[in-house]
Tab-separated table of C-alpha atoms in Angstrom:
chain	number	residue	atom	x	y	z
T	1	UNK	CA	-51.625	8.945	1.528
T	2	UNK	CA	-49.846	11.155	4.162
T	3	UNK	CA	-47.905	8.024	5.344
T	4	UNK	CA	-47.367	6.769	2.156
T	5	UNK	CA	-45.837	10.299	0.655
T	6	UNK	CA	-43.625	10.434	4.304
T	7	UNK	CA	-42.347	6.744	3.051
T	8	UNK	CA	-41.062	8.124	-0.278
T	9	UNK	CA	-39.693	11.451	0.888
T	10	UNK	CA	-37.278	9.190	3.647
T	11	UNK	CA	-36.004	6.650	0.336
T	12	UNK	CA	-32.559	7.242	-0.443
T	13	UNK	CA	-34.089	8.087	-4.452
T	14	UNK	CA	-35.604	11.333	-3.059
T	15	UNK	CA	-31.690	12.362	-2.285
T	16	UNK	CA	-29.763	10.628	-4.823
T	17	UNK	CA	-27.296	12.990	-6.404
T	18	UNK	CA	-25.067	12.346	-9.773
T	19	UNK	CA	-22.248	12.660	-7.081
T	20	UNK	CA	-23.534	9.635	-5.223
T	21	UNK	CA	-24.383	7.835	-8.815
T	22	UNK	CA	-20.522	8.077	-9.920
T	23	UNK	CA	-19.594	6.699	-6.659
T	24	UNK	CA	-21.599	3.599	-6.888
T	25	UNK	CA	-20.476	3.428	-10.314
T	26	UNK	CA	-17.024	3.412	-9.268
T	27	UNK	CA	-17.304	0.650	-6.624
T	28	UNK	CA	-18.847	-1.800	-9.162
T	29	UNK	CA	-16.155	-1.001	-11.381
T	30	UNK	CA	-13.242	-1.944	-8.533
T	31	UNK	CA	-15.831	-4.910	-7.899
T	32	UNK	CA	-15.570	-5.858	-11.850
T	33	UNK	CA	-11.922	-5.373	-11.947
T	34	UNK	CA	-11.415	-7.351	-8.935
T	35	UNK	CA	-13.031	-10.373	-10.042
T	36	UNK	CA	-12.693	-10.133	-14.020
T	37	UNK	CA	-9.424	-9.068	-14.174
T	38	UNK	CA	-7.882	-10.482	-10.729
T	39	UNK	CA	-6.633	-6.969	-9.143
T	40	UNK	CA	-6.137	-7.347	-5.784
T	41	UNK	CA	-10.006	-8.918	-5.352
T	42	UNK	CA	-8.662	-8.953	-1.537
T	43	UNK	CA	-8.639	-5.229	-1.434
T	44	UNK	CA	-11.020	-4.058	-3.922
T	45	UNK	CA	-14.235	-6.018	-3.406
T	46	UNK	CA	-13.882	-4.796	0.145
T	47	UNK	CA	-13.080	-1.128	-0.909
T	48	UNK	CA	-15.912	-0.984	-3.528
T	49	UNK	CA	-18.815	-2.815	-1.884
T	50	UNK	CA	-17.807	-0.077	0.548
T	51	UNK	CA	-17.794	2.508	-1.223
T	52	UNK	CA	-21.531	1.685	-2.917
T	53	UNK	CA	-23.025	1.261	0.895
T	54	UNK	CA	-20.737	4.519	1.994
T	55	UNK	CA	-22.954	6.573	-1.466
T	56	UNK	CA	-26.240	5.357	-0.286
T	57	UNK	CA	-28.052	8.910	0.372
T	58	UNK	CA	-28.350	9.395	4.702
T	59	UNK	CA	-31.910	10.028	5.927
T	60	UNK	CA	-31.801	12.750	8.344
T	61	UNK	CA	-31.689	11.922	11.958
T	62	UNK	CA	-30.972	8.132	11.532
T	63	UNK	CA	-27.016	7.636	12.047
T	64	UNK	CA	-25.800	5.696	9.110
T	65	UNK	CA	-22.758	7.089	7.585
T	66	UNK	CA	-19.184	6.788	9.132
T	67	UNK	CA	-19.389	10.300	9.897
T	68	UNK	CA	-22.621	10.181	11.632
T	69	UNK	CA	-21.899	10.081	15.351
T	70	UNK	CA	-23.382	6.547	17.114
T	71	UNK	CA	-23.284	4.348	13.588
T	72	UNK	CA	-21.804	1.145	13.255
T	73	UNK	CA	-20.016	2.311	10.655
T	74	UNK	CA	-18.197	4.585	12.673
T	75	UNK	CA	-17.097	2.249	15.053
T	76	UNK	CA	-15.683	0.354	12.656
T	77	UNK	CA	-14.410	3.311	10.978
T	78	UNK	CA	-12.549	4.438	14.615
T	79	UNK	CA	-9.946	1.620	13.411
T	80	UNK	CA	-8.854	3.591	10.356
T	81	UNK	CA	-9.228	7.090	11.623
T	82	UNK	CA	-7.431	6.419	14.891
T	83	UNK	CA	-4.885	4.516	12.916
T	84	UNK	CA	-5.410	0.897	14.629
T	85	UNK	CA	-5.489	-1.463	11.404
T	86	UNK	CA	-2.718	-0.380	9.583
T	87	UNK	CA	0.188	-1.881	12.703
T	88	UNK	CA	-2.380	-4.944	12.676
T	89	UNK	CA	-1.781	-5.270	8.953
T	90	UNK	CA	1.816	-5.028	9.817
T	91	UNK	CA	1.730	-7.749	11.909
T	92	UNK	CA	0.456	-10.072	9.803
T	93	UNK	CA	2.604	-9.097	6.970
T	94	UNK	CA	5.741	-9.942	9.170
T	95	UNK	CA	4.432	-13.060	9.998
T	96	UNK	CA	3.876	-13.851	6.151
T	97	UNK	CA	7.229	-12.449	5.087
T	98	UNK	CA	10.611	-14.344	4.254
T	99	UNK	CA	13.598	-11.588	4.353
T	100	UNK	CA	16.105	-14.093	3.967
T	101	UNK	CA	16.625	-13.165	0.248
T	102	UNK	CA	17.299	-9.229	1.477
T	103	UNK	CA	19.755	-10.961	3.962
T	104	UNK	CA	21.264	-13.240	1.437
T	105	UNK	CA	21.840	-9.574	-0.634
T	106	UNK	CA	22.339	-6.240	1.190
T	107	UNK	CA	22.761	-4.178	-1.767
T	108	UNK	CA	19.580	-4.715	-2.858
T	109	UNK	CA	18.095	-3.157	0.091
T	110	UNK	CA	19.267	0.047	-1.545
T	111	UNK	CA	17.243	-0.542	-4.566
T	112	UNK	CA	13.931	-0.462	-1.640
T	113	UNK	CA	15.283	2.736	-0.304
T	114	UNK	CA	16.086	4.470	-3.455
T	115	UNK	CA	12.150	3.681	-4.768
T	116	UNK	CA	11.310	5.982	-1.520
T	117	UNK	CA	12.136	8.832	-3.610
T	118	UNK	CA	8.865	9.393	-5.121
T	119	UNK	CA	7.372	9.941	-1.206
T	120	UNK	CA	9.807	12.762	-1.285
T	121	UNK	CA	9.677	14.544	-5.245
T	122	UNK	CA	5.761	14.293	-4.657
T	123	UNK	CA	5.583	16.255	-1.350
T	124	UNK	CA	7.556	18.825	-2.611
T	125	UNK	CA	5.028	19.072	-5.918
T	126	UNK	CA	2.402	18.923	-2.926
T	127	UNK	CA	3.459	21.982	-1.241
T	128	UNK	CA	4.056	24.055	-4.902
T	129	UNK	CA	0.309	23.064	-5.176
T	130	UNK	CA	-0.424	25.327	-2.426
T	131	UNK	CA	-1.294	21.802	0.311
T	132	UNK	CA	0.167	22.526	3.810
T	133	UNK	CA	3.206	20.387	5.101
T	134	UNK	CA	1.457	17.660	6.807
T	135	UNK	CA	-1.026	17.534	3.685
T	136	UNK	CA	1.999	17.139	1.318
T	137	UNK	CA	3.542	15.195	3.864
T	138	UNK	CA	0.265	12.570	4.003
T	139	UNK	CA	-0.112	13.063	0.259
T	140	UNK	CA	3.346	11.852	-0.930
T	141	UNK	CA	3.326	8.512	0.976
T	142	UNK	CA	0.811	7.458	-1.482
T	143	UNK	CA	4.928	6.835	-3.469
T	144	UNK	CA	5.430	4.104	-1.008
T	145	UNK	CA	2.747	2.064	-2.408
T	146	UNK	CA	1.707	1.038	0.607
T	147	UNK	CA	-1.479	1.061	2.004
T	148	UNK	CA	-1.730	0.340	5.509
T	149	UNK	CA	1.499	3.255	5.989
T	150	UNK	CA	-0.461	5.951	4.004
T	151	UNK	CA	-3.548	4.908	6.070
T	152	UNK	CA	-1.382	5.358	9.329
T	153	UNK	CA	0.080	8.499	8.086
T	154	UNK	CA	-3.040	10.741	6.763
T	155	UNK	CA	-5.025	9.457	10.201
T	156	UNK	CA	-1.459	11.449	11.997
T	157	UNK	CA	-1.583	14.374	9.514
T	158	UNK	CA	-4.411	14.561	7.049
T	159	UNK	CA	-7.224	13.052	8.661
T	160	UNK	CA	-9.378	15.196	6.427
T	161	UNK	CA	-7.920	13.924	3.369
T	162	UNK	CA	-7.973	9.997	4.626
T	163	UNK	CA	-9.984	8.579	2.385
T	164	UNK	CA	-9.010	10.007	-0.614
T	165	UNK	CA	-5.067	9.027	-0.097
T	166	UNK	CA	-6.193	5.546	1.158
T	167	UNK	CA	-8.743	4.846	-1.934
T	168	UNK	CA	-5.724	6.460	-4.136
T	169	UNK	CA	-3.071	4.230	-2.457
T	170	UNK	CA	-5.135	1.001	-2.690
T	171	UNK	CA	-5.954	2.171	-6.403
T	172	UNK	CA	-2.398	2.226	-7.614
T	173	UNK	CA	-1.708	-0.835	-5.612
T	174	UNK	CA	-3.677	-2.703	-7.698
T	175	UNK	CA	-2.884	-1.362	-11.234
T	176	UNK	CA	0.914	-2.272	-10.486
T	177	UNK	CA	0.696	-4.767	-13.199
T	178	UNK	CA	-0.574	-2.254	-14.894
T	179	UNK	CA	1.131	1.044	-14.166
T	180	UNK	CA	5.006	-0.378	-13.750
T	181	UNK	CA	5.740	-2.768	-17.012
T	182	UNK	CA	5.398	0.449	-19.473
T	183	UNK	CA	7.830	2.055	-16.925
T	184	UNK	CA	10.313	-0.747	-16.730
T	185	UNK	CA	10.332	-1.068	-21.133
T	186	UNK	CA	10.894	2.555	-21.116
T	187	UNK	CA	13.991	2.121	-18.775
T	188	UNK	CA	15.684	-0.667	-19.721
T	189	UNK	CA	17.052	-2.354	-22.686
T	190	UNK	CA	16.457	-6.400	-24.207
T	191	UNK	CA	20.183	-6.693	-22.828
T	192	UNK	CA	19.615	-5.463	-19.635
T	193	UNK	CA	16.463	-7.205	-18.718
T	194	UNK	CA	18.143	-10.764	-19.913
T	195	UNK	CA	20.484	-10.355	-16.904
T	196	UNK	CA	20.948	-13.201	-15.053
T	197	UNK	CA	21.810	-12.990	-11.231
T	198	UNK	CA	23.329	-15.378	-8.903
T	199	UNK	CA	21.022	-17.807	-6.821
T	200	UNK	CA	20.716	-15.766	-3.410
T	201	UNK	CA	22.834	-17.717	-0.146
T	202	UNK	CA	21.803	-19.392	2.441
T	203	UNK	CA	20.524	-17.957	5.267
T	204	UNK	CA	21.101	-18.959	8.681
T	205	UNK	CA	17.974	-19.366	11.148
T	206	UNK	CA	20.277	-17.787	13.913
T	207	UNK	CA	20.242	-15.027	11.053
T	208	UNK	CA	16.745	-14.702	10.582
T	209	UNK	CA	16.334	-14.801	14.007
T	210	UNK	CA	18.747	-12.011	15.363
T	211	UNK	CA	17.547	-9.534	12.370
T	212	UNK	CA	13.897	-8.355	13.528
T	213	UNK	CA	15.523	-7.390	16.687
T	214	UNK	CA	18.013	-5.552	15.325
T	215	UNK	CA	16.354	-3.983	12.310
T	216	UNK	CA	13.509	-3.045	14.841
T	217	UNK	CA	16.285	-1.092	17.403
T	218	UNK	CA	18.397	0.229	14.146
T	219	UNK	CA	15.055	1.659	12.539
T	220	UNK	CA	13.140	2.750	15.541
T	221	UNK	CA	16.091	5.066	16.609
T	222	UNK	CA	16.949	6.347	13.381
T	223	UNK	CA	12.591	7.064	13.135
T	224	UNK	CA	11.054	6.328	16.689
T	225	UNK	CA	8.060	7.665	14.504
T	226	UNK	CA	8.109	4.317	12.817
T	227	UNK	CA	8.161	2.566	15.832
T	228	UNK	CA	4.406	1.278	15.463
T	229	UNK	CA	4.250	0.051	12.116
T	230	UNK	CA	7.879	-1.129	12.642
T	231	UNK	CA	7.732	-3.056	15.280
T	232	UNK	CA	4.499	-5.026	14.685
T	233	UNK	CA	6.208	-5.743	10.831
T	234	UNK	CA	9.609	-7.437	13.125
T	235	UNK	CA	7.516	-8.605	15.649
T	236	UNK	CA	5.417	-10.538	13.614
T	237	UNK	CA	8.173	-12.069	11.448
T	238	UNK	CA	9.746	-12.831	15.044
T	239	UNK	CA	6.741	-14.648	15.328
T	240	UNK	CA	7.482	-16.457	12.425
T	241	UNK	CA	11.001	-17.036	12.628
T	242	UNK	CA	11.722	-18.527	15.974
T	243	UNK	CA	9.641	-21.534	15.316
T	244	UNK	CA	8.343	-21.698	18.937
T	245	UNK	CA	5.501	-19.441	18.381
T	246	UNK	CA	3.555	-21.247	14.711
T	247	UNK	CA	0.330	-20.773	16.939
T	248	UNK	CA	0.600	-17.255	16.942
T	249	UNK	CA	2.396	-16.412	13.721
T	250	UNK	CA	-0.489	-18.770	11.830
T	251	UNK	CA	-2.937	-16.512	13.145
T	252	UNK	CA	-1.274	-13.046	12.690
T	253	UNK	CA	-0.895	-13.898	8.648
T	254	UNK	CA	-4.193	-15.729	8.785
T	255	UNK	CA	-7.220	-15.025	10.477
T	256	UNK	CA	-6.240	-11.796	12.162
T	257	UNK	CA	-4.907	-10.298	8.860
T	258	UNK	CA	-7.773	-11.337	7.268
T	259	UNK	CA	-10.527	-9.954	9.335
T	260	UNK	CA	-7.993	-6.704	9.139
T	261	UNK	CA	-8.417	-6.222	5.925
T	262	UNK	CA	-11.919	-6.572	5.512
T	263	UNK	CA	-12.780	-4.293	8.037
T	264	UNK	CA	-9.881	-1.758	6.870
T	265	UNK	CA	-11.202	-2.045	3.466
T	266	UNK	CA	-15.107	-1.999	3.884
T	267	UNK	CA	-14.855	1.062	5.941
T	268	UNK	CA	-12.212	2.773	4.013
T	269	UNK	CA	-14.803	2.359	0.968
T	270	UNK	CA	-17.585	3.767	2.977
T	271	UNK	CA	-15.594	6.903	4.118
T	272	UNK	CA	-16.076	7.994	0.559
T	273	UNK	CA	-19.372	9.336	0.422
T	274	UNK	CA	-20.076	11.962	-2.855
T	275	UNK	CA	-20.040	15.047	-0.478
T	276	UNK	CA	-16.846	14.215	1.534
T	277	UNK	CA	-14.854	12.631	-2.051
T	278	UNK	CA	-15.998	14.620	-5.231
T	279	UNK	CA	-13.835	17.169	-4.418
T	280	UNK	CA	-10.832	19.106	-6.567
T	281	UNK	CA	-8.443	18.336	-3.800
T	282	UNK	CA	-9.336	14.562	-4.342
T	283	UNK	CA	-8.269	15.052	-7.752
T	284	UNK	CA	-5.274	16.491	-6.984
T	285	UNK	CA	-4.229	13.765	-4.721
T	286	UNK	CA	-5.264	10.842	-7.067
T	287	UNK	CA	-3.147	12.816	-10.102
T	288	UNK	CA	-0.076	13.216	-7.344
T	289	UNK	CA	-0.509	9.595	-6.086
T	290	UNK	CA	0.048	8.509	-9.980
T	291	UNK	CA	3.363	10.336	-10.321
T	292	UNK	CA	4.656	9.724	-6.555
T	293	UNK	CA	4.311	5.717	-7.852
T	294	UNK	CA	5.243	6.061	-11.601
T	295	UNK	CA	8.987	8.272	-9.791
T	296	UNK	CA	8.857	5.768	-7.118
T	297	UNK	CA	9.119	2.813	-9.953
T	298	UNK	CA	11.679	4.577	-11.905
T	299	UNK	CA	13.699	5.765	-9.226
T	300	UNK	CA	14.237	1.974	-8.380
T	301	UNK	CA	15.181	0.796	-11.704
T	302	UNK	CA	17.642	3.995	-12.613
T	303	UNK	CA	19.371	3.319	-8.872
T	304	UNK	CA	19.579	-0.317	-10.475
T	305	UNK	CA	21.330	0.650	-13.105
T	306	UNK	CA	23.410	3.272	-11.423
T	307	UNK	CA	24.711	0.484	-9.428
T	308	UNK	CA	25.953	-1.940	-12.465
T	309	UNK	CA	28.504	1.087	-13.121
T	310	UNK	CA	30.169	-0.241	-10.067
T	311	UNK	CA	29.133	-3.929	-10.375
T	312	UNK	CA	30.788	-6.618	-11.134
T	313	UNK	CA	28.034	-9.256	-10.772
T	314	UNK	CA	25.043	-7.143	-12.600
T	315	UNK	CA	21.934	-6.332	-10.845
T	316	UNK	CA	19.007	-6.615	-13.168
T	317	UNK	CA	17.140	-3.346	-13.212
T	318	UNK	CA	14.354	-4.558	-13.467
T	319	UNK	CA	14.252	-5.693	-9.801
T	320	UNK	CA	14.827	-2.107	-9.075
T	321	UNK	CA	10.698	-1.657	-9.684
T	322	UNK	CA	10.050	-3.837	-7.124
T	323	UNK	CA	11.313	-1.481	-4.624
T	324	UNK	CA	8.005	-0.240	-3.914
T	325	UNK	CA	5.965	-1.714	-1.309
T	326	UNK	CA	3.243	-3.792	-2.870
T	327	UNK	CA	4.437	-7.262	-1.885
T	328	UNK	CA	4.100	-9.252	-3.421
T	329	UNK	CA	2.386	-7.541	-6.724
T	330	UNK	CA	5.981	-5.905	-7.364
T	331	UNK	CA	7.941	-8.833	-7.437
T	332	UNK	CA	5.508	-10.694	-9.469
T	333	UNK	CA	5.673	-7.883	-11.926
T	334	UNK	CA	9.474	-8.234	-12.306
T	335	UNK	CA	9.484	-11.654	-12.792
T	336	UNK	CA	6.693	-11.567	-15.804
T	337	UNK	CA	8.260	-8.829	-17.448
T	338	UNK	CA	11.945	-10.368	-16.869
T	339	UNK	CA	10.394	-14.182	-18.238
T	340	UNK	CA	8.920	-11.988	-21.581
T	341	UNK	CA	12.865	-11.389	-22.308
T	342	UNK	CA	14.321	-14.607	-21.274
T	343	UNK	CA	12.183	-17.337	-20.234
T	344	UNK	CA	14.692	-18.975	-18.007
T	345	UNK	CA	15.274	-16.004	-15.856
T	346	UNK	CA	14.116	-16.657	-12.261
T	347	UNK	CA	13.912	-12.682	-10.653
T	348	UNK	CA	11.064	-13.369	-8.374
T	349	UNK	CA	13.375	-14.263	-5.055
T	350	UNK	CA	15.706	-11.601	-6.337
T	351	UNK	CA	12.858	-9.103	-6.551
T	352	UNK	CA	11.805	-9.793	-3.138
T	353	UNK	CA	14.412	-7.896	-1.627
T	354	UNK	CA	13.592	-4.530	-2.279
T	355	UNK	CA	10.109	-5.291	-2.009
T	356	UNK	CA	10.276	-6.082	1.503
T	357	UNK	CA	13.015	-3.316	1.762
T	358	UNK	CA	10.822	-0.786	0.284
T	359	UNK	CA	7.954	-1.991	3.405
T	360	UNK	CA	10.381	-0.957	5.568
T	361	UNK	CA	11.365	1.923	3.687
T	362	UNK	CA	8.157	3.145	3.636
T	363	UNK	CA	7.353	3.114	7.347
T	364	UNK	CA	10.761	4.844	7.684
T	365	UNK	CA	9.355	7.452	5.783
T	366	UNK	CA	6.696	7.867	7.181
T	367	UNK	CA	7.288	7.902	10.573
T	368	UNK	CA	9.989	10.766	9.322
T	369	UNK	CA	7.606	13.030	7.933
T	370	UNK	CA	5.225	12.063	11.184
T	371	UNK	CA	8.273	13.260	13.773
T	372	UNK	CA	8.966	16.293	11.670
T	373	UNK	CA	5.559	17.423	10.177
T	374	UNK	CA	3.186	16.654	13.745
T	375	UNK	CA	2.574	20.122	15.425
């Protein structure tokens, strides 16, 4: 009986809390909303089967938990809170992306840069909030919508407050269909999201070629903070680009990307255990991380329309919401909501520009805030 009552007193029932419950309630729901309702399944089924296996209750002396010292988990975990994944994911998204329509268009890369703003209203609403620079600093990249950056960022800054910027960054990433089309009605008019735009140009392969080296030196001076995140996003579209190198670019946006994000996601989930999560900081950061990407959205579409005063071929300002840097959610977004107006409006390639603008905007950002918040 002894052995039997030492076998229930080590279960993970006997330390179940209602903090652990509404954890594992919450990854089932990203699990649900992942498969049922097709948000981001590539990100949330990762981050929410994490999240149930990062709630199950520790029994003491056996190393389980990411924050147990020796556990697998934590080795896994060393990727994320050494900031390892997040220029991996970078890689693979240069490799994947096309920035010959931000070529073909300049102007809209100021559309990208203009979404940035909500990084920079939010860590100011940080700091009046009483969170320290580099927490307001790691807080308000959540704006960028960009996972992998506020990943990179908190691990610099925060690395305290990781996972509940990276859980709250992942979150909004995959509500965007959700969070930016009342945005986008509220902004614009019928008239203004029936505007048509010119078919983008051509784009020269010596073009496409030249530009990751030259974005890479242009960015890394202005932000040498940036220069991780930076230049694995250029090198990887190098990769892609030159044509002499498909080996290596298929497995950067492939396989390597893939096993990336799995890890990145799984362990991200399981860093949010009831005791380290459930706290009124985290809800602080997931109400910030809400209006950093709602200002982010709008400060797009407003710059948008700011422009058109000057314009003599219109930019629709709708494509000014896809300045944030979920690619290629964003985009997709503006295309829908710019199709419910006009069905033979084609924004998607147009929309692409400031989405890709807004990745690099965002690791701009961040590596400013890394250079001047670091101590």
């Amino acid at each position: 009986m002894e052995l039997l009552s030492d076998f229930f007193q080590n279960t993970g029932f006997m330390s179940l809390t209602w903090g652990h419950l509404l954890m594992i309630v919450i990854g089932i729901v990203f699990i649900t909303l992942a498969i049922t309702k097709d948000y981001e399944p590539l990100l949330l089924i990762p981050i929410g089967f994490g999240v149930i296996v990062g709630n199950i209750p520790s029994i003491a002396g056996m190393p389980l938990s990411v924050y147990d010292e020796g556990s697998v988990l934590s080795y896994i975990y060393f990727g994320v809170s050494q900031g390892l994944f997040p220029p991996l994911i970078f890689l693979g998204i240069g490799a994947m992306t096309d920035f010959s329509t931000m070529l073909s268009n300049p102007k809209l890369v100021l559309l990208g840069a203009a979404a940035q703003i909500g990084i920079f209203l939010t860590l100011l609403g940080s700091l009046y909030l009483g969170f320290t620079p580099a927490e307001a600093g790691a807080i308000g990249i959540i704006g960028g919508a960009d996972g992998p950056t506020a990943i990179f960022l908190s691990a610099k800054l925060a690395p305290h407050l990781l996972g509940s910027i990276a859980i709250a960054a992942y979150s909004y990433m995959a509500l965007v269909p959700v969070i930016q089309p009342p945005i986008m009605y509220l902004l614009t008019t019928e008239r203004e999201r029936r505007i048509h735009m010119k078919a983008p140009r051509t784009v020269s392969k010596r073009e496409r070629i030249i530009f990751p080296v030259a974005a890479f030196l242009i960015c890394a001076m202005i932000a040498p903070g940036s220069m991780v995140l930076i230049g694995m996003l250029f090198f990887g579209n190098l990769l892609k680009e030159c044509t002499v190198t498909d080996r290596l670019a298929n497995t950067a946006r492939n396989a390597m990307i893939d096993i990336v994000t799995i890890l990145l996601g799984f362990s991200v989930g399981a860093s949010t255990s009831a005791d380290h999560f459930l706290t009124p900081q985290s809800i602080l950061i997931f109400g910030l991380g809400a209006l950093s990407f709602c200002v982010a959205t709008a400060g797009g579409i407003l710059f948008a329309k700011f422009l058109n005063l000057f314009l003599t071929d219109k930019i629709n300002p709708l494509v000014g919401a896809a300045g944030v840097s979920a690619v290629p959610d964003s985009a997709r977004v503006v295309q829908t909501v710019g199709r419910q107006a006009d069905p033979s409006n084609y924004l998607l390639m147009h929309a692409m520009a400031p989405n890709v603008a807004g990745v690099i905007g965002s690791a701009i950002g961040a590596g400013i805030l890394w250079t001047v918040l670091v101590k």
